[in-house]
């Protein structure tokens, strides 16, 4: 199916403002269906969860619908979906819960390719338990995360392996199934950060080998909420710290406070939006999600190739990493310009890109780039166009000309 980009873009009201958004990795624009769903809930009579009256039943249904939508998106069970305010908050909840059972001598494995949200909660939980942290290193040239090292990093005392399914800095897609296999051979738990990968293609919890997978809806056209999914039996076996009177059943007991019911409607609508990306797709929502996200992935990969070729043709631009399998996300620098200055110059021309370390702290620290400002990140999402890629490249030339940098 040809990706009907005009139809896709029409579903995002914010795109009419005319900015060029290469900042999806920091948060995508919101789909119209999401805005409508959130607004409808805010206009309707909605009470706190109660089966006793209709507005209370509505909020119960909003929670159930969001669990079921996220389950379809990730290939999980609705009862395996923990909802929360952000991936960071959910990972901290899990790290504190698991860490309470760790002992001195236990080990956890984290990677220097990961966003700090899938590093620091584990490092701090390990420190609190007296457990040892072991680090998986990436290849500085390619940006790959070699799988082979996990055979050495993982041992009898490994309790947890935390790894990303897609680097938010340079796009690398590590071989998570192979890493998970090594972790599972010693009974370690695998916690996968799917925040950057989930927006860019079909995701399946089981094929990834993930015991826990985390995703944030604001990276896939939805509101600022997140989810953490696992087999329901996993949640049933864990006891997080919680208020005495709050729900004791899993997964509810992992969710703190009263949920944002209106935004949960937005999560469901965002999943429905993704399920509609391929208008010819048939079958249940999970099948339509796979088709829609596969179509989006093909579109994004073509744009990524175009962007990478354009950047490679400009000698003054340095692109970091060249991983074989990657999300459509590129970090680069223009010679003679700080990343912040490049970002600002592009921003002045209406191009939205991130600069700095985007919390991929260990990556930029290891590369020796953090103290000098990190890099500039162009991240592609399915509403981007080939014309936008060409305009970004032209603007980089213009920026370089204005500042006297020889970008070409
Ligand atoms: C790969 C990755 N993991 C985790 C996070 C943290 O997500 P949240 O803002 O939902 O805490 C981000 C946010 O940028 C991310 O890109």
XYZ file of C-alpha atoms and ligand atoms in Angstrom:
424
model
C 0.000 0.000 0.000
C 1.284 3.492 -0.861
C 1.430 5.578 2.300
C -1.091 8.360 1.768
C 0.903 11.108 3.416
C -1.636 13.861 2.678
C -4.331 11.858 4.455
C -1.996 11.128 7.366
C -0.945 14.754 7.794
C -4.553 15.923 7.729
C -5.078 13.918 10.923
C -2.694 16.191 12.858
C -4.191 19.668 13.447
C -0.874 21.069 14.727
C 0.810 20.495 11.361
C -1.237 23.332 9.864
C 0.907 25.745 11.887
C 3.693 25.110 9.407
C 6.566 24.060 11.641
C 8.733 21.233 10.360
C 8.788 18.594 13.086
C 11.893 16.467 13.253
C 11.403 16.180 17.007
C 9.127 13.142 17.266
C 11.652 11.446 19.554
C 10.986 14.207 22.054
C 7.224 13.946 21.563
C 5.044 13.769 18.471
C 2.188 16.080 17.560
C -1.236 14.901 18.682
C -3.728 13.163 16.390
C -7.157 14.788 15.987
C -8.942 11.688 17.286
C -6.936 11.958 20.498
C -7.835 15.601 21.015
C -11.525 14.833 20.417
C -11.515 11.853 22.765
C -9.866 13.807 25.575
C -12.203 16.760 25.084
C -15.283 14.537 25.009
C -14.372 13.028 28.365
C -13.686 16.431 29.874
C -17.112 17.639 28.701
C -18.940 14.539 29.914
C -20.095 13.619 33.398
C -17.236 11.490 34.726
C -16.823 10.525 38.361
C -14.141 8.638 40.190
C -14.249 4.894 39.596
C -17.421 3.328 40.916
C -19.757 0.657 39.630
C -22.635 2.323 41.486
C -23.420 5.235 39.152
C -23.043 5.925 35.430
C -20.304 8.626 35.567
C -18.300 6.311 37.853
C -18.796 3.401 35.472
C -17.482 5.595 32.654
C -14.135 6.053 34.361
C -13.904 2.308 35.009
C -14.519 1.780 31.302
C -11.925 4.384 30.309
C -9.256 2.533 32.289
C -10.292 -0.838 30.854
C -10.345 0.527 27.300
C -6.844 2.009 27.641
C -5.480 -1.289 28.996
C -7.026 -3.174 26.114
C -5.711 -0.685 23.519
C -2.141 -0.784 24.843
C -2.349 -4.578 25.008
C -3.270 -4.647 21.314
C -0.429 -2.287 20.475
C 2.220 -4.409 22.173
C 0.845 -7.944 21.945
C 0.052 -8.126 25.656
C -2.898 -8.990 27.897
C -5.088 -6.105 29.139
C -4.478 -7.275 32.719
C -0.753 -7.008 32.052
C -0.903 -3.260 31.353
C 0.151 -0.864 34.106
C -0.704 2.739 33.245
C 1.153 5.739 34.604
C 2.279 9.311 34.071
C 5.594 8.607 32.320
C 8.031 5.861 31.408
C 10.450 7.257 33.962
C 7.926 7.110 36.806
C 6.842 3.572 35.895
C 10.420 2.316 35.654
C 11.219 3.805 39.071
C 8.181 2.038 40.519
C 9.348 -1.266 39.080
C 12.984 -0.729 40.070
C 12.055 0.036 43.677
C 9.761 -3.001 43.761
C 12.257 -5.441 42.273
C 15.221 -3.883 44.073
C 13.571 -4.593 47.439
C 14.200 -8.272 46.718
C 17.842 -7.913 45.629
C 20.728 -8.830 47.931
C 24.440 -7.925 48.045
C 26.183 -9.963 45.363
C 23.184 -9.900 43.040
C 23.873 -8.256 39.693
C 21.990 -6.087 37.225
C 23.072 -5.339 33.667
C 22.360 -1.954 32.080
C 23.620 -0.476 28.803
C 25.408 2.730 27.896
C 23.187 2.998 24.829
C 20.038 3.475 26.884
C 18.106 6.601 27.790
C 18.812 7.334 31.445
C 15.230 6.340 32.315
C 16.227 2.703 31.747
C 19.580 3.094 33.499
C 19.455 5.248 36.622
C 16.393 3.661 38.295
C 18.190 0.286 38.096
C 21.573 1.658 39.167
C 20.016 3.390 42.171
C 17.934 0.338 43.134
C 21.084 -1.798 42.883
C 23.021 0.649 45.054
C 20.261 0.615 47.661
C 20.372 -3.202 47.746
C 24.173 -3.493 47.672
C 23.894 -5.245 44.297
C 26.494 -4.896 41.544
C 25.902 -2.986 38.300
C 27.471 -4.335 35.119
C 27.620 -2.233 31.946
C 27.029 -3.280 28.347
C 29.088 -1.108 25.998
C 28.210 0.059 22.481
C 30.627 0.210 19.563
C 31.720 3.839 19.258
C 31.935 3.788 15.494
C 28.873 1.849 14.477
C 26.718 2.566 17.505
C 25.781 -1.112 17.662
C 25.249 -2.843 20.984
C 27.143 -6.125 20.453
C 25.126 -9.081 21.685
C 28.197 -11.241 22.345
C 29.209 -9.254 25.423
C 26.051 -10.330 27.258
C 27.371 -13.882 27.553
C 30.140 -12.419 29.769
C 28.009 -9.826 31.536
C 25.248 -12.230 32.537
C 25.939 -14.813 35.221
C 24.384 -16.896 37.970
C 23.733 -13.807 40.123
C 22.163 -11.658 37.386
C 18.684 -10.626 38.476
C 17.839 -8.176 35.732
C 18.951 -7.070 32.270
C 17.679 -3.632 31.180
C 18.071 -2.773 27.522
C 16.576 -0.491 24.929
C 14.657 -1.698 21.875
C 15.660 1.504 20.074
C 18.197 4.190 20.954
C 16.660 7.659 21.212
C 20.093 9.109 20.410
C 21.252 7.310 17.262
C 18.405 4.931 16.490
C 20.223 1.622 17.078
C 17.889 -1.357 17.353
C 19.805 -3.930 19.427
C 19.141 -7.645 19.061
C 16.848 -7.740 22.073
C 15.570 -11.307 21.470
C 19.153 -12.637 21.525
C 20.021 -10.614 24.634
C 16.822 -11.810 26.313
C 17.711 -15.420 25.537
C 21.035 -15.042 27.333
C 19.346 -13.328 30.289
C 16.653 -15.974 30.521
C 19.239 -18.767 30.502
C 20.116 -17.729 34.079
C 16.567 -16.778 35.066
C 17.185 -13.008 34.913
C 14.337 -10.637 34.149
C 14.482 -8.567 30.948
C 13.177 -5.007 31.097
C 12.978 -3.399 27.663
C 12.660 0.320 27.033
C 10.294 0.544 24.075
C 9.743 4.292 24.328
C 11.704 5.060 21.184
C 11.029 1.858 19.212
C 7.261 1.404 19.591
C 6.308 4.465 17.451
C 8.345 3.174 14.528
C 7.015 -0.286 13.760
C 4.995 -3.270 14.962
C 5.910 -4.476 18.459
C 5.399 -7.884 20.000
C 6.207 -8.463 23.650
C 6.740 -12.210 23.202
C 8.972 -12.036 20.117
C 11.137 -9.431 21.803
C 11.608 -11.791 24.742
C 10.768 -8.888 27.040
C 9.461 -9.664 30.514
C 8.563 -6.010 30.911
C 8.203 -3.419 28.151
C 7.744 0.306 28.695
C 6.230 2.785 26.246
C 5.069 6.411 26.319
C 1.939 7.469 24.417
C 3.205 10.980 23.679
C 5.810 9.423 21.360
C 3.046 7.875 19.233
C 0.522 10.659 18.659
C -1.088 10.376 22.081
C -1.147 12.261 25.376
C 1.549 12.461 28.055
C 0.888 9.100 29.671
C 2.852 5.857 29.647
C 2.399 2.118 30.107
C 4.469 -0.766 31.385
C 3.391 -4.211 30.230
C 4.172 -7.751 31.319
C 2.490 -11.101 31.690
C -0.293 -10.600 34.281
C 1.334 -13.383 36.350
C 4.456 -11.205 36.647
C 2.482 -8.380 38.259
C 0.615 -10.821 40.464
C 3.948 -11.960 41.917
C 5.217 -8.461 42.766
C 4.238 -6.235 45.702
C 5.003 -2.534 45.128
C 4.901 -0.012 47.952
C 1.351 1.341 48.047
C -1.245 3.138 50.122
C -3.109 0.878 52.530
C -6.625 1.542 51.158
C -5.695 1.651 47.437
C -6.520 -1.245 45.115
C -4.702 -4.430 45.964
C -5.347 -6.270 42.719
C -2.762 -6.297 39.939
C -2.144 -4.369 37.763
C -4.013 -1.589 39.629
C -1.782 -1.792 42.681
C 1.166 -0.466 40.632
C -0.758 2.678 39.685
C -0.490 5.571 42.095
C -3.350 7.962 42.749
C -6.416 8.727 40.668
C -5.749 8.169 36.970
C -6.056 10.929 34.396
C -9.292 9.557 32.917
C -9.517 12.065 30.071
C -5.952 11.386 28.949
C -6.581 7.647 29.125
C -9.295 8.165 26.527
C -6.559 9.830 24.493
C -4.319 6.765 24.823
C -7.090 4.560 23.426
C -7.743 7.027 20.620
C -4.025 7.171 19.767
C -3.921 3.382 19.419
C -7.041 3.521 17.247
C -5.349 6.213 15.165
C -2.301 3.980 14.617
C -4.621 1.107 13.736
C -6.050 3.321 10.989
C -2.734 4.269 9.366
C -3.354 1.701 6.640
C -6.964 2.282 5.525
C -6.948 -1.009 3.599
C -5.986 -3.081 6.629
C -8.526 -5.629 7.790
C -8.968 -7.795 10.847
C -8.984 -7.024 14.538
C -7.249 -3.965 15.965
C -4.001 -5.840 16.594
C -3.869 -6.934 12.939
C -4.628 -3.398 11.740
C -1.965 -2.001 14.062
C 0.614 -4.336 12.580
C -0.340 -3.336 9.046
C -0.507 0.386 9.803
C 2.776 0.499 11.683
C 4.519 -1.613 9.020
C 3.350 0.884 6.382
C 4.548 3.790 8.536
C 7.881 2.033 9.057
C 8.455 1.639 5.310
C 7.644 5.331 4.783
C 9.960 6.405 7.621
C 12.805 4.194 6.393
C 12.680 5.769 2.931
C 12.918 9.216 4.545
C 15.759 8.044 6.765
C 17.750 6.833 3.730
C 17.192 10.189 2.058
C 18.285 12.094 5.149
C 21.373 9.940 5.724
C 22.433 10.276 2.083
C 22.022 14.058 2.250
C 23.981 14.357 5.480
C 26.746 12.079 4.153
C 27.112 14.322 1.091
C 28.015 17.282 3.325
C 31.621 16.903 4.511
C 31.234 19.355 7.392
C 28.472 17.252 8.923
C 29.414 14.403 11.230
C 26.776 11.739 11.803
C 27.191 9.569 14.898
C 26.822 5.815 14.466
C 25.806 3.703 11.496
C 23.848 0.826 13.036
C 22.532 -1.777 10.612
C 19.065 -1.857 12.154
C 17.813 1.483 13.337
C 14.863 3.665 14.135
C 14.671 6.766 11.889
C 16.708 8.865 14.275
C 20.002 10.603 13.541
C 22.423 12.575 15.704
C 24.881 14.883 14.017
C 27.039 17.981 14.353
C 27.922 20.730 11.925
C 31.648 21.561 12.028
C 32.399 24.821 13.746
C 28.967 25.177 15.337
C 27.758 24.091 18.727
C 24.738 21.753 18.605
C 22.723 24.373 20.493
C 23.618 27.040 17.926
C 22.648 24.725 15.060
C 19.386 23.895 16.800
C 18.631 27.576 17.364
C 19.443 28.554 13.782
C 17.189 25.773 12.479
C 14.557 26.747 15.015
C 14.577 30.330 13.769
C 13.710 28.937 10.328
C 10.807 26.872 11.686
C 12.569 23.502 12.012
C 12.054 21.705 15.321
C 14.987 19.472 16.351
C 16.506 18.547 19.706
C 20.044 19.257 20.802
C 22.138 18.146 23.772
C 22.119 14.606 25.175
C 18.325 14.059 25.183
C 18.945 12.091 28.411
C 21.004 9.500 26.502
C 23.504 10.475 29.157
C 25.827 7.475 29.053
C 26.017 7.493 25.247
C 27.192 11.094 25.021
C 29.411 10.761 28.077
C 31.149 7.704 26.545
C 31.530 9.465 23.197
C 33.165 12.426 24.971
C 30.551 14.729 23.434
C 28.451 15.622 26.430
C 30.488 18.455 27.859
C 30.705 20.161 24.479
C 26.943 20.129 23.937
C 26.058 16.632 22.698
C 24.614 16.653 19.184
C 21.646 17.748 17.108
C 18.932 15.128 16.623
C 16.702 14.750 13.596
C 14.031 12.194 14.353
C 11.559 11.204 11.680
C 7.932 10.309 12.315
C 5.313 9.027 9.909
C 3.875 12.492 9.237
C 7.201 13.731 7.830
C 7.688 14.078 4.083
C 10.528 13.767 1.579
C 10.094 17.485 0.906
C 10.679 18.240 4.585
C 13.881 16.188 4.522
C 15.101 18.143 1.473
C 14.182 21.427 3.122
C 16.064 20.463 6.270
C 19.179 19.666 4.227
C 18.864 22.961 2.342
C 18.411 24.837 5.600
C 21.535 23.200 7.026
C 23.412 24.548 4.015
C 21.906 28.002 4.551
C 22.747 27.935 8.254
C 26.306 26.947 7.469
C 26.617 29.671 4.816
C 25.338 32.318 7.220
C 27.830 31.332 9.898
C 30.708 30.885 7.492
C 30.930 27.152 8.128
C 31.734 25.142 5.060
C 28.872 22.674 5.305
C 29.131 21.677 1.648
C 14.171 5.918 24.842
C 13.459 6.675 25.917
N 13.233 6.076 27.102
C 12.597 6.696 28.101
C 12.162 7.991 27.959
C 11.461 8.653 29.102
O 10.109 8.738 28.813
P 9.112 9.574 29.737
O 9.250 11.010 29.314
O 7.763 9.013 29.447
O 9.528 9.365 31.137
C 12.382 8.672 26.761
C 11.967 10.067 26.599
O 12.449 10.789 25.763
C 13.042 7.991 25.704
O 13.277 8.574 24.526
